[in-house]
Short mmCIF file of C-alpha atoms in Angstrom, two decimals:
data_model
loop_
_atom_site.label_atom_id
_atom_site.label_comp_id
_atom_site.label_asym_id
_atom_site.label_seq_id
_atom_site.Cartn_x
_atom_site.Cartn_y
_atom_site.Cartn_z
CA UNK A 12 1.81 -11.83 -15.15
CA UNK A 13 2.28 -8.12 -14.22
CA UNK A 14 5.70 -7.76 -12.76
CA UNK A 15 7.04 -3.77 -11.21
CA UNK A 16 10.69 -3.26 -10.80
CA UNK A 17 11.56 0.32 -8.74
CA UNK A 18 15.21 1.70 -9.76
CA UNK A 19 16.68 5.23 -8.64
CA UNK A 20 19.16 6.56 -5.89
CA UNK A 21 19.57 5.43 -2.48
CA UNK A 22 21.07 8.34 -1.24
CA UNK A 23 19.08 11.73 -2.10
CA UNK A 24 20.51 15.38 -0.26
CA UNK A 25 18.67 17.42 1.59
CA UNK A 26 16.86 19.84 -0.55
CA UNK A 27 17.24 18.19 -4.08
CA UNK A 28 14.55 15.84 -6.04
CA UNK A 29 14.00 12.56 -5.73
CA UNK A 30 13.97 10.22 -8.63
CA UNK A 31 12.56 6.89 -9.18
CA UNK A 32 11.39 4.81 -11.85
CA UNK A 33 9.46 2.00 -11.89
CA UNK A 34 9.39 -0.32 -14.56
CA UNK A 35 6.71 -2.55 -16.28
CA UNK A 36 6.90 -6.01 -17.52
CA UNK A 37 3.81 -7.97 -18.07
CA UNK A 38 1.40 -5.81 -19.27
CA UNK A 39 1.42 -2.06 -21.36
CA UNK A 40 0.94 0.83 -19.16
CA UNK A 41 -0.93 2.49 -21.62
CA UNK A 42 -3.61 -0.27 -21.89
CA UNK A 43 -5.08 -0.44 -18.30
CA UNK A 44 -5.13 0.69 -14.24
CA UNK A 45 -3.79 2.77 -12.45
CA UNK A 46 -0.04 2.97 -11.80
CA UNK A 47 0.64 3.77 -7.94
CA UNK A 48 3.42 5.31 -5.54
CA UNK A 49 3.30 4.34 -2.02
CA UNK A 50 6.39 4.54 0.56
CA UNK A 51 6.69 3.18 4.58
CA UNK A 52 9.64 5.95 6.16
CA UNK A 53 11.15 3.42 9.23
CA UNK A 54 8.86 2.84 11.65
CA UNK A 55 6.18 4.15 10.67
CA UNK A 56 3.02 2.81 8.44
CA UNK A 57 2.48 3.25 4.51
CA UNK A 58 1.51 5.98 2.71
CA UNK A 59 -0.09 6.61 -0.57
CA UNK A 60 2.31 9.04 -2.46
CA UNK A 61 0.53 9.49 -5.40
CA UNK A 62 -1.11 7.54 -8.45
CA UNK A 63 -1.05 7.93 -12.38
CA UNK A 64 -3.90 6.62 -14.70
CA UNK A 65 -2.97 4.72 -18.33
CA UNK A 66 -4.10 7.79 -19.27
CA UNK A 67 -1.77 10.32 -17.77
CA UNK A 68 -3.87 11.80 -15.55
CA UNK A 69 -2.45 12.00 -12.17
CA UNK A 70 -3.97 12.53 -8.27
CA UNK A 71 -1.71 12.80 -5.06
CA UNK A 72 -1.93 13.07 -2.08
CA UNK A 73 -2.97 16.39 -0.67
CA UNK A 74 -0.10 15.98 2.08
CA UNK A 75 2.54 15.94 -0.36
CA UNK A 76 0.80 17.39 -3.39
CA UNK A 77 2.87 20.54 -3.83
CA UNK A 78 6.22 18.39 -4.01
CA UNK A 79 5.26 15.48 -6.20
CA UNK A 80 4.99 14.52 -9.50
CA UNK A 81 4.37 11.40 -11.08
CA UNK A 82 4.11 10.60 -14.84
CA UNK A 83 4.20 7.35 -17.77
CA UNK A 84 6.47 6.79 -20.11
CA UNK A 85 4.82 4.36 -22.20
CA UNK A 86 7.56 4.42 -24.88
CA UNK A 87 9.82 2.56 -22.09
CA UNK A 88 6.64 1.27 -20.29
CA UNK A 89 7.71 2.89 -17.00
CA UNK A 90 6.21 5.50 -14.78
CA UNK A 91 8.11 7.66 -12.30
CA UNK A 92 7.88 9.78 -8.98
CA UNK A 93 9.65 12.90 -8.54
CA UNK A 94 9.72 14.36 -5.22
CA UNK A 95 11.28 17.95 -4.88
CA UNK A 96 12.73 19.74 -1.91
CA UNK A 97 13.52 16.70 0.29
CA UNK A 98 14.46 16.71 3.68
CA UNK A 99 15.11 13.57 6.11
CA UNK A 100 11.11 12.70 6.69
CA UNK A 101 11.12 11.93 2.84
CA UNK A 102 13.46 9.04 3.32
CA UNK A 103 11.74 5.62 3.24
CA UNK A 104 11.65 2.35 1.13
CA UNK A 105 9.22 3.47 -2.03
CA UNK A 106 7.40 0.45 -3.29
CA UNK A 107 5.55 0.92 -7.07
CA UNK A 108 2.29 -0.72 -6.96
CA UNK A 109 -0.68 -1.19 -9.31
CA UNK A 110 -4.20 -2.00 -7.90
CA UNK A 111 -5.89 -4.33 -10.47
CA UNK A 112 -7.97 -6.30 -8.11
CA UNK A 113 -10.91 -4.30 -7.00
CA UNK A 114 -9.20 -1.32 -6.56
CA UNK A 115 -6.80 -3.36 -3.96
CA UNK A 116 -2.90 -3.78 -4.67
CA UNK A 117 -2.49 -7.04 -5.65
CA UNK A 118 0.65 -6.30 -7.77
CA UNK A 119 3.80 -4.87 -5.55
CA UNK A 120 7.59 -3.57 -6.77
CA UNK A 121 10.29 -5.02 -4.22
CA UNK A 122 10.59 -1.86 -2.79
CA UNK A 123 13.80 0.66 -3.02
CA UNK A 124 15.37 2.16 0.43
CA UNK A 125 16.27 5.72 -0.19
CA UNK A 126 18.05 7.99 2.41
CA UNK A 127 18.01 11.44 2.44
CA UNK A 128 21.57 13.01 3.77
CA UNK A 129 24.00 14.75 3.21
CA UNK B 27 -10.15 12.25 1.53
CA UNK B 28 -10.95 9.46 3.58
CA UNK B 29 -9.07 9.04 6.99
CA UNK B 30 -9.03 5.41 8.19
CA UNK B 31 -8.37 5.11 12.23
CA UNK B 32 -6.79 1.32 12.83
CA UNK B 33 -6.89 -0.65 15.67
CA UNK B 34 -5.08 -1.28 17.79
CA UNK B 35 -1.49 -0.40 17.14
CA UNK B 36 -0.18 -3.58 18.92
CA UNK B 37 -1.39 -6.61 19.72
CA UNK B 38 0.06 -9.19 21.38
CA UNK B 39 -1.51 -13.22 21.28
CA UNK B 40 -0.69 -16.49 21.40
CA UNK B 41 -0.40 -18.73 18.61
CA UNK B 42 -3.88 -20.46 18.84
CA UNK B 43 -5.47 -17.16 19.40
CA UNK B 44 -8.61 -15.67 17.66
CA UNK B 45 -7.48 -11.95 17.22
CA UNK B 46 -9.47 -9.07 15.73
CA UNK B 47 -8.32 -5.95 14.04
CA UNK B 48 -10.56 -2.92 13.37
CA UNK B 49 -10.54 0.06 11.30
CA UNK B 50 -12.89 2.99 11.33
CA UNK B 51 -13.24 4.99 8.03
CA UNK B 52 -14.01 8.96 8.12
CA UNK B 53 -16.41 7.96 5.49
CA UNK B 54 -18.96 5.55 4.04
CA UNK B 55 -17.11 3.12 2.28
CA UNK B 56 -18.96 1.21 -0.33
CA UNK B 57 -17.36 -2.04 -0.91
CA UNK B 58 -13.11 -0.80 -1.57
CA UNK B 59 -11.77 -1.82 1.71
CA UNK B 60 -8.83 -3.87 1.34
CA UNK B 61 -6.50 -5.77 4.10
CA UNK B 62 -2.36 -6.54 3.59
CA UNK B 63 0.15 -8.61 5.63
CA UNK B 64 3.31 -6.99 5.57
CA UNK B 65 7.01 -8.70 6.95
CA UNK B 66 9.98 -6.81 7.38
CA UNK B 67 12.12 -6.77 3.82
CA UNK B 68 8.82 -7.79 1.85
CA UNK B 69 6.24 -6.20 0.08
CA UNK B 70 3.05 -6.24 1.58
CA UNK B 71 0.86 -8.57 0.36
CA UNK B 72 -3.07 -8.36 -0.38
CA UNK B 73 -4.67 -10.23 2.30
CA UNK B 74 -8.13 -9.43 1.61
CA UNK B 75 -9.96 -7.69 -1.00
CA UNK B 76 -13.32 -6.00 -1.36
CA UNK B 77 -13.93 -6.20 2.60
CA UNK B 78 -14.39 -10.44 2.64
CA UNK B 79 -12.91 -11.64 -0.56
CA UNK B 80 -9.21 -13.95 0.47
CA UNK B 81 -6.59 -13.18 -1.29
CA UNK B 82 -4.43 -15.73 -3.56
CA UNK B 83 -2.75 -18.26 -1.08
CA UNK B 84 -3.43 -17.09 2.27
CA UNK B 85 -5.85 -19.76 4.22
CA UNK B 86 -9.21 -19.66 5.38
CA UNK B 87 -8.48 -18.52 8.89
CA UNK B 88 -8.14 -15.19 7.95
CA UNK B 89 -11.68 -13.18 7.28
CA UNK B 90 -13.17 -9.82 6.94
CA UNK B 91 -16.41 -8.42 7.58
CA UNK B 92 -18.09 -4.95 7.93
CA UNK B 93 -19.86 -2.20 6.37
CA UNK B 94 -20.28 1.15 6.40
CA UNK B 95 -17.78 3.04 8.39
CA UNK B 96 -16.24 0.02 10.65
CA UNK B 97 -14.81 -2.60 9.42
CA UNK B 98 -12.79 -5.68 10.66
CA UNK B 99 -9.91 -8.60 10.20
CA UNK B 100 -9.99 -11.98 12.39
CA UNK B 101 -7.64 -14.11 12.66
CA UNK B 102 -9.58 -17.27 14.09
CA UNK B 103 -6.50 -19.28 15.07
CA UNK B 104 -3.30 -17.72 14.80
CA UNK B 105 -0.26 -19.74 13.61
CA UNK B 106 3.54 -18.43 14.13
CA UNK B 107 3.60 -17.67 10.62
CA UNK B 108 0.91 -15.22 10.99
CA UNK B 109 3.12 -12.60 13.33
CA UNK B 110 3.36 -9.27 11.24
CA UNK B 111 2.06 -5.97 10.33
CA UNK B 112 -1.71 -5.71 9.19
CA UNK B 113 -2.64 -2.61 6.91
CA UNK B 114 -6.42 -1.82 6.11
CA UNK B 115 -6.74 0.20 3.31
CA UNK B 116 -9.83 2.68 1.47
CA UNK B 117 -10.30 3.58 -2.13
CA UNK B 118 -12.85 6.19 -2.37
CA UNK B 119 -12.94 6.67 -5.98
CA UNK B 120 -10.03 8.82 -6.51
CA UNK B 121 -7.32 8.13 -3.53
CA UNK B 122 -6.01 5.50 -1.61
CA UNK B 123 -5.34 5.52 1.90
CA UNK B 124 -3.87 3.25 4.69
CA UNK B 125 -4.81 2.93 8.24
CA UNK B 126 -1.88 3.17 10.31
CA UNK B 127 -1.38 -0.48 10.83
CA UNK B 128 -1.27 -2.71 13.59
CA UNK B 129 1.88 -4.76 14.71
CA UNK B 130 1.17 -8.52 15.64
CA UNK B 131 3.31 -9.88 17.98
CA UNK B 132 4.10 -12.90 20.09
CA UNK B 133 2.86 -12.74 23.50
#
C-alpha cells in the first residue's frame, strides 16, 4: 500500500523559496505514475501545483510555472516542490498526491500548513 | 489547459435530499473526470473515478454521469455524514485541474 508523507517549514518569508518534501513508502518512485503537488490556500478550492513523472520529467501549471520546480529523488524515494519568490497568496496546506487510479488521486499525503510571513 | 466551471458554489439540503452537482469542462473530456469529498483537516478523498466508477468505501448513493463537456454528481439521499466540500476534477493528458468546488451544507 502506497503511503505519502509531506515534511518542510511551516513558516516561509516573504520573498524566499519554499521547500517541501514528500516522502514515499509503499512503492519505488522510479518504477511507476506520476508524483503530484496540489495545495488549497484558506478558503479557497485546490489547485494543481505541479506534477513529476517516474521519469523526471516534469509539467506545471502555467499559473505558477515560472516559480516552481518539482523533482525525484529516487535514492531517498522522495520528490519535492520548490516554490521561489513567495508572498502571502502562496500560503496554504500542500498535500503530495499520486494519481494511480485512472488518472484520479486515489493516494493523498496528510497535508502540511505553511504560512508565509514575516 | 482545461478550465472546469463547478456548480454551484453552495448548496444547502436536507438530509434526505437528492442533490446534484455539475461541472462544465472548457474541453471534451474523454473519460478522466474524477469527483473528491473533502472535510476540513482531511485529505480529500476520491469519490468517483472515470466519470461513474465509486470509489473504495463510499456507498451507492453517490453517482456520476455525463459526457462530453458537462458532467455531474448526485447524491440520491443525503445522510449527515455526507455535508462537505465536493471537487470535480479533469486530466487531459498532461495536467490536472479542479473545479472550484462546491460547499454542502445543512439547510
Amino acid at each position: 500500500q502506497v503511503q505519502l508523507q509531506e515534511s518542510g517549514p511551516g513558516l516561509v518569508k516573504p520573498s524566499q523559496t519554499l521547500s517541501l518534501t514528500c516522502t514515499v513508502s509503499g512503492f519505488p518512485i522510479s518504477g511507476n505514475y506520476y508524483w503530484v503537488w496540489i495545495r488549497q490556500a484558506p478558503g479557497k478550492g485546490l489547485e494543481y501545483v505541479g506534477s513529476v513523472s517516474h521519469t523526471g520529467s516534469a509539467s506545471y501549471n502555467p499559473s505558477l510555472k515560472s516559480r516552481v520546480t518539482i523533482s525525484l529523488d529516487t535514492s531517498k524515494n522522495q520528490f519535492s516542490l520548490k516554490v521561489n519568490s513567495v508572498t502571502a497568496a502562496d500560503s496554504a496546506v500542500y498535500y503530495c498526491a499520486s494519481p494511480q487510479l485512472e488518472f484520479s488521486f486515489d493516494v493523498w499525503g496528510q497535508g502540511t500548513m505553511v504560512t508565509v510571513s514575516s | 489547459d482545461i478550465q472546469m466551471t463547478q456548480s454551484p458554489s453552495t448548496l444547502s439540503a436536507s438530509v434526505g435530499d437528492r442533490v446534484t452537482i455539475t461541472c462544465r469542462a472548457s474541453q471534451t473530456i474523454t473519460r478522466y473526470l474524477a469527483w473528491y469529498q473533502h472535510k476540513p483537516g482531511k485529505a480529500p478523498k476520491l469519490l468517483i473515478y472515470k466519470v461513474s466508477s465509486l470509489g473504495s468505501g463510499f456507498p451507492s448513493r453517490f453517482s456520476g454521469s455525463g459526457s462530453g463537456t458537462e458532467f455531474t454528481l448526485t447524491i440520491s439521499s443525503v445522510q449527515p455524514d455526507d455535508f462537505a466540500s465536493y471537487y470535480c476534477q479533469a486530466y487531459d493528458g498532461s495536467s490536472w485541474t479542479f473545479g472550484q468546488g462546491t460547499k454542502l451544507e445543512i439547510k
